[in-house]
Amino acid sequence: MRPEKRALILPLLSSVIANVGIVLAQNATVNVDACPGYNATNVSNIRNGLKADLVLAGKACNVYGKDYERLSLTVTYETDNRIHLKITDPSNSRYEVPESVFPRPKSWDGNRDSPNINFRYTKSPFSFAITRKSTNEVLFNTTGYPLVFEPQYLRVKTSLPTNANIYGLGEHTNSFRLPPENTVRTLWNRDAIGGIPNGTNLYSDHPVYFEHRTTGTHGVFLLNSNGMDVNLQTVNGGTSLEYNVIGGILDFYFLAGSSPVDVAKQYAAVAGLPVEVPYWSFGLHQCRYGYQNYYEVAQVVANYSAANIPLETMWTDIDYMYERLVFTNDPQYFPLAKMREMVSDLHARGQQYIVMVDPGVGVQPGVSGAYDRGHALGGVWMKNPDGSDFQGLVWPGVTVWPDWFNPKTPTYWENEFRLFFDPATGIDVDGAWIDMNEPAAFCMYPCSDPSAEAISQGLPPSRTSPPPASTLSLPIGTSAPGLTSNLLKRDNMYTNVLNPPYAIHNAGENLSARTVFTNVVHSNGLIEYDTHNLYGTMMSSATRGALAKRRPGFRTFIITRSTFAGAGAKVGKWLGDNLSNWAHYRNSIAGMLSFASLFQVPEVGSDVCGFSDNTTETLCARWATLGAFNPFYRNHNGDTSISQEFYRWPTVAQAARNAIDMRFRLLDYFYTAFHQAHLDGTPVLQPLWFQYPKDTNTYGIDLQFLFGESILVSPVTQENVTSVSVYFPDDVFYDFKSYAITNGAGATVDLSNIDYTEIPVHIRGGVVLPLRVSSAYTTKQLRKKDFELVIAPDRSGKASGSLYIDDGVSITQAKTYTARYTYSGKQLKVLTKGSFDVGGLKYRTVKVLGVQSAPSSVSLNGHTLASSAIAYNSTSHSVAVNVTQPLTSSFTLKWT
């Protein structure tokens, strides 16, 4: 920032801070519940809803600014299961989340005649309630809690049942079920340093919650990207949930449910269905911040091969860049010719390669082509209020940031990807890893001299090792072992966007701490104060567009750190810079469940074995097995930690091999679940209460989960122990490996003698599982493996399942394959359809679990099979039948 600019800002900032102090002092004793609220007038019916004026009902509180005297209310029944409620300023256009960033869901064209939830209201003072039609119970109720609507403070409060079961409002590392007694969930995306601490705001903003009761589940989504606190409180036996929002409008969607999966699907209809990802993305990924050069990266690939640990995709952090400049490679440490050779070798082995791409563009004219080209476009960067480029600090030193609202920026971003990742001349990556996109920044306000601050912070950091010899040969080998926006500029009535009158509980010193300042301006007139939480998702959209242009017709694979509601329709997410300890190992399960089960971002996972600090052999072994049941499975850690690739310890190596064997055999079951999620939003991971909604014991469980709907995962979660207490609902379960039966009774069972290389996994009764007969080194090899069907009957002796196969990479599938399995009365029916070429793949065997005696006769399509084709195991109480049927065939298997 120029010195003259600093001279203007510092006196203004001092004045602002003084005024803010006066406002806060004035409001320290205000009881917001005593504010007058509003009266509803001019209420009239509209198609599928109503509208009304809300008029201030008494003397203004002016608690954090001047109360609006008149508001506009619109209520729309958009579907039988969704009510949309908006409260806005009728006189001035306030900021709303742009539709270009969050497309609004379609609503029906029919008449409102059979909604499953209803809107009820009281005129004076205005309050409203959302009720469930089938039970007449109240789901959301503002009675007794006046609405407050001021320029920089919006307040809505609802009563809740005592000990309410609330989930969501992320991103956070709290327990999956939020404590209803005294919890503040702050939504303001930030670069969470210090290992994603509990009770703080983190990288993402998802203002949606599910509330679960024994009578049903419903959801509430507030479409607002401004900073907010959501307070859960229990006072004198009464529980409430209160929104305190510092801008925008009130834009609520109420979702009826009534099952947990129903709510998930209904939210997907609002936020967008999850993107379909490539089949290969479900393999193991390896990365480390601190790989010194291309040879070290290639050596890691070779070491995985030598250890016979299946590695699907190799990643490189910002180490590959020249002076940390995006869209560059260091010519000494990561020379382009060697990088291209390494990627070519990976592709020849059926593996992939991904590198990190940060949004910040280093200001190095003549050195950074990305900066020069952006500057030549007239500046596609975010601006200071005076129109100059906003400059801050990140890894390359002085930095500017792309303005995703600028209509030139998507084309600029696509061109940078085209040039640097050109398959013929550049690094031919297979996906993208986008980081630091909250956006993160290292220069604190007012950052008057970013160049001096860069020198002070040692940015960009210097290399600490000599470059590799130019004559080194790669150790990998060549064979595998076995947007735009059309919004108009608008004014806002904000008095202070740097330090607003209501201070949310941001873990940073202020809203601009470690990020782009909140007074920064976009090309369409919007400011970071309103749009900050959208930055990561807008970068995701631009990156998806850039990758799609590189490989037209192919699915993109992008992992991001920062997300907003709806991001899962474009990208996957990793849970950020965790610590290598058991608490973060446990936290990762709740974090994964929040994104996959609630937020509709199913491609999610943690840094396996932890990012910061040093892992241990036993922790990494346990995490290798847990990670195999993360949708996104990646080992990644930082440059100040010890190396933790799975092959570093014998126990960890064996744990990884065992876990990947299970993951790969289950991969098509899981891929089918992902396809279903893409079609209707059915979650790919589920907490136990999703499938056992009336079992109150399951409501707080977040150390077990369901992989798909039918695989119960119960990891060991304590250090240096070989036992775990597992909750089995009132249902039948089968051990995944031994097929031993557990008749659950809604109680905890202690499992013992769990080796550090193993993880307890059970099949939930009622499913027919299509499994690969064996694992492989890469997913391309896996797709050539035959199948077996494992039938795990429920207590009524029934089971069902499905299988979906396509080419695994194309966005639009010309041909697909599906199979439906139904089992009842000792009879299995397999019905297949579709014309996708599955080659010579076969169903090798059919296994039936829970069989108490050997069958006397088995027939396939009416023909009795020879006894040599049937094997009964009296220990596991299972029977295996050799069927050797083409995968394309429909058949019936029956026994007596």
Short mmCIF file of N, CA, C and O in Angstrom, two decimals, residues 1 31 354 569 625 863:
data_model
loop_
_atom_site.label_atom_id
_atom_site.label_comp_id
_atom_site.label_asym_id
_atom_site.label_seq_id
_atom_site.Cartn_x
_atom_site.Cartn_y
_atom_site.Cartn_z
N MET A 1 0.85 -1.19 0.00
CA MET A 1 0.00 0.00 0.00
C MET A 1 0.88 1.24 0.00
O MET A 1 1.90 1.30 0.68
N ASN A 31 -31.02 -5.78 26.13
CA ASN A 31 -31.66 -7.09 26.04
C ASN A 31 -32.38 -7.15 24.71
O ASN A 31 -33.45 -6.55 24.54
N ILE A 354 -1.01 -34.73 -9.56
CA ILE A 354 -1.73 -33.50 -9.23
C ILE A 354 -0.77 -32.57 -8.50
O ILE A 354 0.06 -33.01 -7.71
N ALA A 569 -21.18 -29.54 -5.65
CA ALA A 569 -21.62 -29.71 -7.03
C ALA A 569 -20.46 -29.53 -8.01
O ALA A 569 -20.63 -29.77 -9.21
N THR A 625 -5.83 -47.29 8.26
CA THR A 625 -7.03 -48.12 8.12
C THR A 625 -8.29 -47.27 8.13
O THR A 625 -9.22 -47.52 7.35
N HIS A 863 -31.37 -75.14 -13.20
CA HIS A 863 -30.52 -76.32 -13.38
C HIS A 863 -29.73 -76.58 -12.10
O HIS A 863 -29.04 -75.70 -11.59
#
